[in-house]
Amino acid sequence: MLAMNASELQKLTDWLIDGARSAASPTLMLAETCERLVQAGLPLWRVGIFVRTLHPEIYGRNFIWKPGSEVELGTV
């Protein structure tokens, strides 16, 4: 059974609602969000996000987070 820390989840929620101000870039925002989720008790091994863009030559960007490493940023 998964035991989540409600206090840590509330801190994460408050941080996100406030605009995640301590994260200066999308990669840092993803990293900090994932690290806070792990700290709250969610066992994450990898998180991937794909964001479509309106750029005529770039279809989108992908972000991959893994514990202990920097977020990988790719463009397709």
mmCIF file of C-alpha atoms in Angstrom:
data_model
loop_
_atom_site.group_PDB
_atom_site.id
_atom_site.type_symbol
_atom_site.label_atom_id
_atom_site.label_comp_id
_atom_site.label_asym_id
_atom_site.label_seq_id
_atom_site.Cartn_x
_atom_site.Cartn_y
_atom_site.Cartn_z
ATOM 1 C CA MET A 1 0.000 0.000 0.000
ATOM 2 C CA LEU A 2 1.277 3.443 -0.962
ATOM 3 C CA ALA A 3 1.704 5.900 1.919
ATOM 4 C CA MET A 4 1.703 9.512 0.758
ATOM 5 C CA ASN A 5 2.712 12.414 2.974
ATOM 6 C CA ALA A 6 -0.239 14.838 2.908
ATOM 7 C CA SER A 7 1.864 17.709 4.237
ATOM 8 C CA GLU A 8 4.425 17.371 1.430
ATOM 9 C CA LEU A 9 1.650 17.090 -1.160
ATOM 10 C CA GLN A 10 0.102 20.298 0.160
ATOM 11 C CA LYS A 11 3.472 22.062 -0.090
ATOM 12 C CA LEU A 12 3.779 20.893 -3.709
ATOM 13 C CA THR A 13 0.245 22.038 -4.500
ATOM 14 C CA ASP A 14 0.860 25.448 -2.938
ATOM 15 C CA TRP A 15 4.138 25.796 -4.852
ATOM 16 C CA LEU A 16 2.460 24.946 -8.166
ATOM 17 C CA ILE A 17 -0.483 27.298 -7.520
ATOM 18 C CA ASP A 18 1.983 30.074 -6.707
ATOM 19 C CA GLY A 19 3.585 29.612 -10.120
ATOM 20 C CA ALA A 20 6.559 27.398 -9.184
ATOM 21 C CA ARG A 21 8.587 30.565 -8.775
ATOM 22 C CA SER A 22 11.816 28.855 -7.665
ATOM 23 C CA ALA A 23 12.072 27.030 -11.029
ATOM 24 C CA ALA A 24 13.711 29.280 -13.611
ATOM 25 C CA SER A 25 13.014 27.028 -16.614
ATOM 26 C CA PRO A 26 10.638 24.252 -17.710
ATOM 27 C CA THR A 27 13.298 21.587 -17.128
ATOM 28 C CA LEU A 28 13.911 22.814 -13.574
ATOM 29 C CA MET A 29 10.173 22.980 -12.940
ATOM 30 C CA LEU A 30 9.734 19.353 -13.999
ATOM 31 C CA ALA A 31 12.739 18.253 -11.929
ATOM 32 C CA GLU A 32 11.542 20.036 -8.804
ATOM 33 C CA THR A 33 7.972 18.771 -9.230
ATOM 34 C CA CYS A 34 9.168 15.171 -9.552
ATOM 35 C CA GLU A 35 11.577 15.479 -6.631
ATOM 36 C CA ARG A 36 8.791 16.888 -4.457
ATOM 37 C CA LEU A 37 6.480 14.025 -5.483
ATOM 38 C CA VAL A 38 9.156 11.492 -4.527
ATOM 39 C CA GLN A 39 9.673 13.311 -1.223
ATOM 40 C CA ALA A 40 5.919 13.043 -0.617
ATOM 41 C CA GLY A 41 6.138 9.274 -1.035
ATOM 42 C CA LEU A 42 5.267 8.627 -4.698
ATOM 43 C CA PRO A 43 7.728 6.084 -6.121
ATOM 44 C CA LEU A 44 8.682 7.579 -9.500
ATOM 45 C CA TRP A 45 11.252 5.938 -11.766
ATOM 46 C CA ARG A 46 10.715 8.106 -14.836
ATOM 47 C CA VAL A 47 8.399 10.902 -15.973
ATOM 48 C CA GLY A 48 7.946 11.976 -19.578
ATOM 49 C CA ILE A 49 6.079 14.998 -20.903
ATOM 50 C CA PHE A 50 5.497 16.020 -24.508
ATOM 51 C CA VAL A 51 4.427 19.571 -25.356
ATOM 52 C CA ARG A 52 3.294 20.526 -28.861
ATOM 53 C CA THR A 53 4.478 23.851 -30.198
ATOM 54 C CA LEU A 54 3.131 26.347 -32.717
ATOM 55 C CA HIS A 55 6.542 26.658 -34.359
ATOM 56 C CA PRO A 56 6.454 25.924 -38.125
ATOM 57 C CA GLU A 57 9.586 23.718 -38.008
ATOM 58 C CA ILE A 58 9.333 22.179 -34.526
ATOM 59 C CA TYR A 59 6.431 19.824 -33.832
ATOM 60 C CA GLY A 60 7.050 19.721 -30.106
ATOM 61 C CA ARG A 61 9.404 19.233 -27.197
ATOM 62 C CA ASN A 62 9.798 16.308 -24.871
ATOM 63 C CA PHE A 63 11.060 16.353 -21.294
ATOM 64 C CA ILE A 64 12.213 13.186 -19.518
ATOM 65 C CA TRP A 65 13.040 13.097 -15.812
ATOM 66 C CA LYS A 66 14.868 10.248 -14.071
ATOM 67 C CA PRO A 67 16.024 10.282 -10.435
ATOM 68 C CA GLY A 68 19.604 11.418 -9.981
ATOM 69 C CA SER A 69 20.027 12.906 -13.444
ATOM 70 C CA GLU A 70 19.212 16.125 -15.218
ATOM 71 C CA VAL A 71 16.003 16.434 -17.236
ATOM 72 C CA GLU A 72 16.552 15.430 -20.864
ATOM 73 C CA LEU A 73 15.112 17.902 -23.360
ATOM 74 C CA GLY A 74 14.402 16.864 -26.926
ATOM 75 C CA THR A 75 12.845 18.487 -29.963
ATOM 76 C CA VAL A 76 10.911 16.735 -32.713
#
